[in-house]
Structures are given as C-alpha cells and as structure tokens.
Amino acid sequence: MAQPGDPRRLYRLVQEGRLRALQEELQAAGGCPGPAGDTLLHCAARHGHRDVLAYLAEAWGMDIEATNRDYKRPLHEAASMGHRDCVRYLLGRGAAVDCLKKADWTPLMMACTRKNLGVIQELVEHGANPLLKNKDGWNSFHIASREGDPLILQYLLTVCPDAWKTESKIRRTPLHTAAMHGHLEAVKVLLKRCQYEPDYGDNCGVTPLMDAIQCGHIDVARLLLDEHGEGHTSTIQTLLSLGADINSKDEKNRSALHLACAGQHLACAKFLLQSGLKDSEDVTGTLAQQLPRRADVLQGSGHSAMT
C-alpha cells in the first residue's frame, strides 16, 4: 500500500482531482517529490483540474515551466487535452505561449490536434504564432487541416491570412492533407479562401487530387475536379503508374468512371475506358454512362466499351 508522500499516491490524487486529500498529503510529506518525468503540474493540467493546478503553483511554488522527458510543459498538456480554463490560468501566470516540446511542437499545434476552437482562441489571443513550424515543417494551420474542422480553419485564416502558404519538408500542403483524409468541408474552405495551384505536387509528384482518389474520397475528388477543371488525364496516368487499382470503388460502389462522367470530363472518361475500366452500377443502380449532362460527352470515347 502506498505510504503518505508516496509519489504514486500523490499523482493519483491529482489525477482524480482530490484537492483536500492532496493538501493533507503534501503537508504531511513536507513538500513534493521531484519525479524525473511528469510533475504534478503536468498531471493536473492533463486532467483539467484547475483548482489543483492553482494550489500546486501558488501554495507550493511549483514551476509552471517545468518540462518532462519530452520537453512538454503543463501548457502543452492543457492545450492538447482541450482544457481551456487550465490554459487560461497558466497563461495568466506568465507561461510561455510558444514554448517547444520534443519535435518542436508548440501548445497551439497541440491544440490544433483537437477540435476545440475555444482553446485555440485562448492561445492566439495571448500571442501564439500560427506560422511556427515543427521539425516536419507543419504549422498549426497544416495540423488543423488534418483534423478538418472548417470553423477552426476559418478562424486561423482570419487571424493569420498567410497561414495557408505553407508546405511540409516533403512539399505537402494543407490541401494535400485535407484531401487525403477526406475532409470535404475543410477542402471547400481551402479552395474558397486560399490560392492553391491545381496540380501542385509533393516531392513524389502526388497532388491533392491523387490523394483523394487513392484514398477513395470520391466527393473530395469531384470537388477538386470541378474547381480545377479538366486536364487531369496525366494525373490518372500517374496514379496508375504508382500502382493504383483502376477498378477501385468508394463506399457507394462508384468507380473513377462515375466521377469523370459526373464531372463531364471527356478526356478522363476516354482514358479510363481505353485503360480497360468497365462501366458498372453504383448502389443506386446508376451506370456512369447515365451521368453526363451532354449527349456528346461519351461520343467517340469508347461508349461501346461501357456496356
């Protein structure tokens, strides 16, 4: 059984938010042990116990800038777990808003891994810089694009209009990331408020459209095609050369041919047919050949191969 003052018991009391019991334990022990990893402040911030956090910082004078083995500070913990009251308290006591943990992650970057606009606003209003990058070249806007919350993206673009002008060390943009993860509403925001080049490729030549198609996000791919127009036959060629399955379908049993026909992309439809893709019904029983709005879209494009 853990004895009074035992670090394991102290951490359990902090985790459970039992402030009175913690006060008694610390007073009996004559202070707080100094664990090599997380401090009690880290634990309180991680679990969102502002009262415990305040007691430890004020009554015992614990260092709010203490770091653990990953160089995380209590502010990183509070931000990553979405505890706005703890974030506000730590910032109010002078915590460094853009402190770095291992791999150069700031508290704002950590907050952007969660869909918690309030915490992000708190950090930005206290001076957090959305343009800082981690070791992989991602800034906070890039990280937010991976999570795909359109309100957070809109907010970051409002407070920092140039946040979208970024790419990772392998030249991937926030649009690549949002498309790969299938965040349709996020992609809409990026296309409306940012000026991404239609065929911007990463170090491997992969474009956002390729990411969307390879990951089966047909709605996102259709949006990118509609936004950027035709001329994506070369994209399809590249995908096939990279080993993409021409016969792959999404959850609605739609093929790439459905996408091309629905978007009225004659060149793409023709290339897919010439590459051996056969028409088939989606879950509603609709064939790709039924989707073109113009009668001439499939003329001369191998229409007979579709039936």
Tab-separated table of C-alpha atoms in Angstrom:
chain	number	residue	atom	x	y	z
A	1	MET	CA	0.000	0.000	0.000
A	2	ALA	CA	1.303	3.476	-0.880
A	3	GLN	CA	2.550	5.451	2.101
A	4	PRO	CA	1.798	9.147	2.739
A	5	GLY	CA	4.003	11.237	0.497
A	6	ASP	CA	4.472	8.366	-1.963
A	7	PRO	CA	4.683	9.928	-5.458
A	8	ARG	CA	2.283	7.304	-6.854
A	9	ARG	CA	-0.376	8.294	-4.348
A	10	LEU	CA	0.182	11.996	-4.972
A	11	TYR	CA	-0.220	11.529	-8.715
A	12	ARG	CA	-3.391	9.519	-8.190
A	13	LEU	CA	-4.869	12.267	-6.027
A	14	VAL	CA	-4.024	14.882	-8.650
A	15	GLN	CA	-5.442	12.740	-11.440
A	16	GLU	CA	-8.684	12.312	-9.511
A	17	GLY	CA	-8.831	15.997	-8.617
A	18	ARG	CA	-8.975	15.361	-4.847
A	19	LEU	CA	-7.585	18.684	-3.702
A	20	ARG	CA	-8.202	18.402	0.049
A	21	ALA	CA	-6.599	14.952	0.279
A	22	LEU	CA	-3.677	16.220	-1.791
A	23	GLN	CA	-3.198	19.184	0.553
A	24	GLU	CA	-3.052	16.874	3.532
A	25	GLU	CA	-0.589	14.517	1.835
A	26	LEU	CA	1.777	17.285	0.792
A	27	GLN	CA	1.706	18.916	4.217
A	28	ALA	CA	2.427	15.592	5.893
A	29	ALA	CA	5.257	14.864	3.487
A	30	GLY	CA	6.734	18.317	3.936
A	31	GLY	CA	6.792	19.036	0.239
A	32	CYS	CA	6.606	17.464	-3.162
A	33	PRO	CA	8.915	14.835	-4.615
A	34	GLY	CA	10.672	15.679	-7.871
A	35	PRO	CA	9.885	12.893	-10.342
A	36	ALA	CA	12.108	12.563	-13.381
A	37	GLY	CA	9.215	12.685	-15.847
A	38	ASP	CA	5.923	14.497	-15.436
A	39	THR	CA	5.463	16.825	-12.496
A	40	LEU	CA	2.240	17.057	-10.527
A	41	LEU	CA	1.515	20.210	-12.530
A	42	HIS	CA	1.671	18.195	-15.766
A	43	CYS	CA	-0.790	15.721	-14.301
A	44	ALA	CA	-3.205	18.413	-13.096
A	45	ALA	CA	-3.107	20.204	-16.454
A	46	ARG	CA	-3.593	16.971	-18.408
A	47	HIS	CA	-6.695	16.049	-16.433
A	48	GLY	CA	-8.140	19.551	-16.364
A	49	HIS	CA	-8.121	20.227	-12.614
A	50	ARG	CA	-7.622	23.977	-12.479
A	51	ASP	CA	-8.063	24.177	-8.701
A	52	VAL	CA	-5.325	21.593	-8.154
A	53	LEU	CA	-3.140	23.353	-10.709
A	54	ALA	CA	-3.553	26.670	-8.877
A	55	TYR	CA	-2.859	25.095	-5.477
A	56	LEU	CA	0.344	23.449	-6.651
A	57	ALA	CA	1.594	26.611	-8.358
A	58	GLU	CA	0.612	29.057	-5.634
A	59	ALA	CA	0.835	27.170	-2.336
A	60	TRP	CA	3.897	25.100	-3.227
A	61	GLY	CA	5.529	27.369	-5.774
A	62	MET	CA	5.883	24.644	-8.368
A	63	ASP	CA	7.421	25.748	-11.656
A	64	ILE	CA	4.772	26.156	-14.356
A	65	GLU	CA	7.542	25.912	-16.962
A	66	ALA	CA	8.803	22.536	-15.744
A	67	THR	CA	9.457	20.067	-18.573
A	68	ASN	CA	9.154	16.295	-18.731
A	69	ARG	CA	11.303	13.885	-20.748
A	70	ASP	CA	9.644	15.047	-23.992
A	71	TYR	CA	10.136	18.690	-23.001
A	72	LYS	CA	6.383	19.079	-22.588
A	73	ARG	CA	5.287	21.778	-20.186
A	74	PRO	CA	1.974	21.913	-18.326
A	75	LEU	CA	0.678	24.293	-21.018
A	76	HIS	CA	1.269	21.629	-23.686
A	77	GLU	CA	-0.756	19.158	-21.615
A	78	ALA	CA	-3.684	21.524	-21.023
A	79	ALA	CA	-3.776	22.613	-24.682
A	80	SER	CA	-3.566	19.092	-26.095
A	81	MET	CA	-6.424	17.881	-23.905
A	82	GLY	CA	-8.659	20.880	-24.559
A	83	HIS	CA	-8.808	22.294	-21.007
A	84	ARG	CA	-9.407	25.997	-21.678
A	85	ASP	CA	-9.619	27.036	-18.028
A	86	CYS	CA	-6.227	25.467	-17.310
A	87	VAL	CA	-4.751	27.073	-20.427
A	88	ARG	CA	-6.084	30.458	-19.341
A	89	TYR	CA	-4.719	30.026	-15.815
A	90	LEU	CA	-1.224	29.065	-16.968
A	91	LEU	CA	-1.057	31.898	-19.481
A	92	GLY	CA	-2.302	34.281	-16.812
A	93	ARG	CA	0.648	33.290	-14.625
A	94	GLY	CA	3.053	34.026	-17.445
A	95	ALA	CA	3.557	30.649	-19.108
A	96	ALA	CA	5.450	30.982	-22.417
A	97	VAL	CA	2.775	30.684	-25.097
A	98	ASP	CA	5.088	29.373	-27.849
A	99	CYS	CA	7.229	27.004	-25.769
A	100	LEU	CA	8.539	23.971	-27.652
A	101	LYS	CA	8.309	20.319	-26.777
A	102	LYS	CA	10.144	17.472	-28.500
A	103	ALA	CA	9.952	17.732	-32.323
A	104	ASP	CA	9.304	21.490	-31.976
A	105	TRP	CA	5.588	21.310	-31.244
A	106	THR	CA	4.011	24.409	-29.672
A	107	PRO	CA	0.902	24.384	-27.435
A	108	LEU	CA	-1.074	25.848	-30.364
A	109	MET	CA	-0.053	22.926	-32.564
A	110	MET	CA	-1.139	20.547	-29.819
A	111	ALA	CA	-4.479	22.356	-29.525
A	112	CYS	CA	-5.000	22.029	-33.289
A	113	THR	CA	-4.965	18.235	-32.954
A	114	ARG	CA	-8.284	18.659	-31.129
A	115	LYS	CA	-11.443	20.271	-32.445
A	116	ASN	CA	-11.580	22.805	-29.628
A	117	LEU	CA	-11.860	26.321	-31.034
A	118	GLY	CA	-12.010	27.921	-27.577
A	119	VAL	CA	-8.541	26.689	-26.581
A	120	ILE	CA	-7.095	27.765	-29.925
A	121	GLN	CA	-8.614	31.229	-29.499
A	122	GLU	CA	-7.202	31.500	-25.973
A	123	LEU	CA	-3.692	30.750	-27.180
A	124	VAL	CA	-3.874	33.050	-30.217
A	125	GLU	CA	-5.278	35.900	-28.119
A	126	HIS	CA	-2.247	35.521	-25.836
A	127	GLY	CA	0.135	35.824	-28.769
A	128	ALA	CA	0.611	32.278	-30.094
A	129	ASN	CA	2.149	32.327	-33.575
A	130	PRO	CA	0.303	30.113	-36.123
A	131	LEU	CA	3.218	30.360	-38.567
A	132	LEU	CA	5.763	28.482	-36.444
A	133	LYS	CA	6.701	25.072	-37.860
A	134	ASN	CA	7.601	21.787	-36.208
A	135	LYS	CA	10.503	19.580	-37.272
A	136	ASP	CA	8.452	18.120	-40.148
A	137	GLY	CA	7.631	21.574	-41.494
A	138	TRP	CA	3.987	21.609	-40.376
A	139	ASN	CA	2.489	24.778	-38.929
A	140	SER	CA	-0.698	24.945	-36.856
A	141	PHE	CA	-2.898	25.521	-39.911
A	142	HIS	CA	-1.493	22.402	-41.550
A	143	ILE	CA	-2.249	20.377	-38.427
A	144	ALA	CA	-5.773	21.794	-38.255
A	145	SER	CA	-6.295	20.759	-41.896
A	146	ARG	CA	-5.581	17.168	-40.916
A	147	GLU	CA	-8.384	17.310	-38.333
A	148	GLY	CA	-10.701	19.002	-40.837
A	149	ASP	CA	-12.786	21.360	-38.681
A	150	PRO	CA	-13.888	24.153	-41.070
A	151	LEU	CA	-14.607	26.623	-38.248
A	152	ILE	CA	-11.057	26.313	-36.921
A	153	LEU	CA	-9.621	26.744	-40.414
A	154	GLN	CA	-11.783	29.831	-40.969
A	155	TYR	CA	-10.641	31.284	-37.643
A	156	LEU	CA	-6.944	30.698	-38.306
A	157	LEU	CA	-7.234	32.265	-41.758
A	158	THR	CA	-8.980	35.278	-40.222
A	159	VAL	CA	-6.300	35.926	-37.588
A	160	CYS	CA	-3.418	34.901	-39.851
A	161	PRO	CA	-4.347	35.193	-43.556
A	162	ASP	CA	-0.997	33.807	-44.727
A	163	ALA	CA	-1.223	30.616	-42.666
A	164	TRP	CA	-2.158	28.579	-45.746
A	165	LYS	CA	1.083	29.489	-47.550
A	166	THR	CA	2.989	26.578	-46.116
A	167	GLU	CA	4.255	23.156	-47.033
A	168	SER	CA	5.960	20.369	-45.144
A	169	LYS	CA	9.549	19.334	-45.693
A	170	ILE	CA	8.344	16.942	-48.387
A	171	ARG	CA	6.314	19.744	-50.028
A	172	ARG	CA	2.871	18.645	-48.903
A	173	THR	CA	0.348	21.434	-48.422
A	174	PRO	CA	-2.679	21.644	-46.098
A	175	LEU	CA	-4.815	20.907	-49.176
A	176	HIS	CA	-2.947	17.622	-49.697
A	177	THR	CA	-3.600	16.702	-46.076
A	178	ALA	CA	-7.293	17.614	-46.017
A	179	ALA	CA	-7.895	15.784	-49.304
A	180	MET	CA	-6.052	12.654	-48.160
A	181	HIS	CA	-8.188	12.472	-45.001
A	182	GLY	CA	-11.429	13.077	-46.905
A	183	HIS	CA	-12.439	16.297	-45.120
A	184	LEU	CA	-14.866	17.647	-47.717
A	185	GLU	CA	-15.950	20.777	-45.800
A	186	ALA	CA	-12.343	21.619	-44.982
A	187	VAL	CA	-11.376	21.263	-48.642
A	188	LYS	CA	-14.197	23.649	-49.543
A	189	VAL	CA	-12.761	26.256	-47.169
A	190	LEU	CA	-9.251	25.796	-48.550
A	191	LEU	CA	-10.402	26.126	-52.144
A	192	LYS	CA	-12.516	29.196	-51.385
A	193	ARG	CA	-10.106	31.169	-49.204
A	194	CYS	CA	-6.670	30.009	-50.341
A	195	GLN	CA	-4.893	30.096	-53.678
A	196	TYR	CA	-3.506	26.616	-54.126
A	197	GLU	CA	-2.225	25.603	-57.551
A	198	PRO	CA	-4.408	22.833	-59.059
A	199	ASP	CA	-1.605	20.429	-59.897
A	200	TYR	CA	0.888	21.237	-57.139
A	201	GLY	CA	2.787	18.036	-56.437
A	202	ASP	CA	4.751	16.997	-53.361
A	203	ASN	CA	8.247	15.537	-53.565
A	204	CYS	CA	6.790	12.374	-55.116
A	205	GLY	CA	4.674	14.313	-57.607
A	206	VAL	CA	1.443	13.479	-55.750
A	207	THR	CA	-1.278	16.148	-55.995
A	208	PRO	CA	-4.277	16.670	-53.679
A	209	LEU	CA	-6.492	15.089	-56.346
A	210	MET	CA	-4.313	11.990	-56.409
A	211	ASP	CA	-4.504	11.771	-52.621
A	212	ALA	CA	-8.296	11.971	-52.708
A	213	ILE	CA	-8.640	9.296	-55.408
A	214	GLN	CA	-6.074	6.931	-53.892
A	215	CYS	CA	-7.837	7.107	-50.518
A	216	GLY	CA	-11.296	6.604	-52.018
A	217	HIS	CA	-12.661	10.074	-51.204
A	218	ILE	CA	-14.745	10.473	-54.351
A	219	ASP	CA	-16.693	13.531	-53.137
A	220	VAL	CA	-13.451	15.380	-52.438
A	221	ALA	CA	-12.009	14.300	-55.786
A	222	ARG	CA	-15.136	15.509	-57.580
A	223	LEU	CA	-14.883	18.873	-55.846
A	224	LEU	CA	-11.234	19.239	-56.853
A	225	LEU	CA	-12.059	18.324	-60.436
A	226	ASP	CA	-14.963	20.764	-60.552
A	227	GLU	CA	-12.809	23.512	-59.077
A	228	HIS	CA	-9.806	22.980	-61.288
A	229	GLY	CA	-11.470	21.835	-64.496
A	230	GLU	CA	-10.364	19.166	-66.942
A	231	GLY	CA	-6.854	18.206	-67.924
A	232	HIS	CA	-6.360	15.511	-65.304
A	233	THR	CA	-5.655	12.626	-67.648
A	234	SER	CA	-1.978	12.921	-66.700
A	235	THR	CA	-2.994	12.634	-63.035
A	236	ILE	CA	-4.787	9.362	-63.716
A	237	GLN	CA	-1.796	8.091	-65.686
A	238	THR	CA	0.485	8.882	-62.776
A	239	LEU	CA	-1.819	7.160	-60.299
A	240	LEU	CA	-1.892	4.005	-62.402
A	241	SER	CA	1.893	4.071	-62.768
A	242	LEU	CA	2.116	4.228	-58.969
A	243	GLY	CA	0.065	1.058	-58.700
A	244	ALA	CA	-3.412	2.483	-58.069
A	245	ASP	CA	-6.233	-0.002	-58.749
A	246	ILE	CA	-8.245	1.267	-61.708
A	247	ASN	CA	-11.184	-0.855	-60.558
A	248	SER	CA	-11.320	0.582	-57.023
A	249	LYS	CA	-14.677	1.906	-55.807
A	250	ASP	CA	-15.914	4.012	-52.913
A	251	GLU	CA	-18.473	3.115	-50.271
A	252	LYS	CA	-21.297	3.859	-52.731
A	253	ASN	CA	-19.800	1.461	-55.293
A	254	ARG	CA	-18.835	4.348	-57.589
A	255	SER	CA	-15.778	3.994	-59.800
A	256	ALA	CA	-13.444	6.623	-61.209
A	257	LEU	CA	-15.560	6.468	-64.368
A	258	HIS	CA	-18.612	7.653	-62.413
A	259	LEU	CA	-16.524	10.572	-61.187
A	260	ALA	CA	-15.280	11.504	-64.638
A	261	CYS	CA	-18.727	11.269	-66.221
A	262	ALA	CA	-20.486	13.165	-63.448
A	263	GLY	CA	-17.915	15.948	-63.815
A	264	GLN	CA	-18.320	15.974	-67.604
A	265	HIS	CA	-14.608	15.240	-68.061
A	266	LEU	CA	-14.464	13.675	-71.524
A	267	ALA	CA	-10.718	13.197	-71.686
A	268	CYS	CA	-10.619	11.436	-68.335
A	269	ALA	CA	-13.548	9.170	-69.207
A	270	LYS	CA	-11.970	8.272	-72.525
A	271	PHE	CA	-8.623	7.456	-70.948
A	272	LEU	CA	-10.235	5.269	-68.260
A	273	LEU	CA	-12.156	3.312	-70.900
A	274	GLN	CA	-9.064	2.869	-73.035
A	275	SER	CA	-7.219	1.649	-69.929
A	276	GLY	CA	-9.705	-1.175	-69.511
A	277	LEU	CA	-12.161	0.143	-66.918
A	278	LYS	CA	-15.670	-1.219	-67.479
A	279	ASP	CA	-18.853	0.562	-66.528
A	280	SER	CA	-20.818	-0.816	-63.566
A	281	GLU	CA	-23.738	0.157	-61.368
A	282	ASP	CA	-23.338	2.045	-58.113
A	283	VAL	CA	-25.507	1.267	-55.061
A	284	THR	CA	-28.423	3.135	-56.641
A	285	GLY	CA	-28.175	1.111	-59.844
A	286	THR	CA	-26.766	4.057	-61.812
A	287	LEU	CA	-24.216	3.467	-64.558
A	288	ALA	CA	-21.516	6.024	-65.277
A	289	GLN	CA	-22.862	6.430	-68.815
A	290	GLN	CA	-26.098	7.794	-67.354
A	291	LEU	CA	-24.388	10.728	-65.626
A	292	PRO	CA	-23.198	13.082	-68.404
A	293	ARG	CA	-25.397	16.111	-68.908
A	294	ARG	CA	-24.406	16.446	-72.573
A	295	ALA	CA	-25.176	13.752	-75.078
A	296	ASP	CA	-21.811	14.221	-76.777
A	297	VAL	CA	-19.658	13.673	-73.691
A	298	LEU	CA	-19.153	9.980	-74.389
A	299	GLN	CA	-19.350	10.106	-78.178
A	300	GLY	CA	-16.112	8.837	-79.625
A	301	SER	CA	-14.812	7.917	-76.176
A	302	GLY	CA	-15.316	4.216	-76.277
A	303	HIS	CA	-19.009	4.231	-75.315
A	304	SER	CA	-19.422	0.691	-76.553
A	305	ALA	CA	-16.835	-0.464	-74.057
A	306	MET	CA	-19.079	0.669	-71.247
A	307	THR	CA	-21.875	-1.757	-71.950
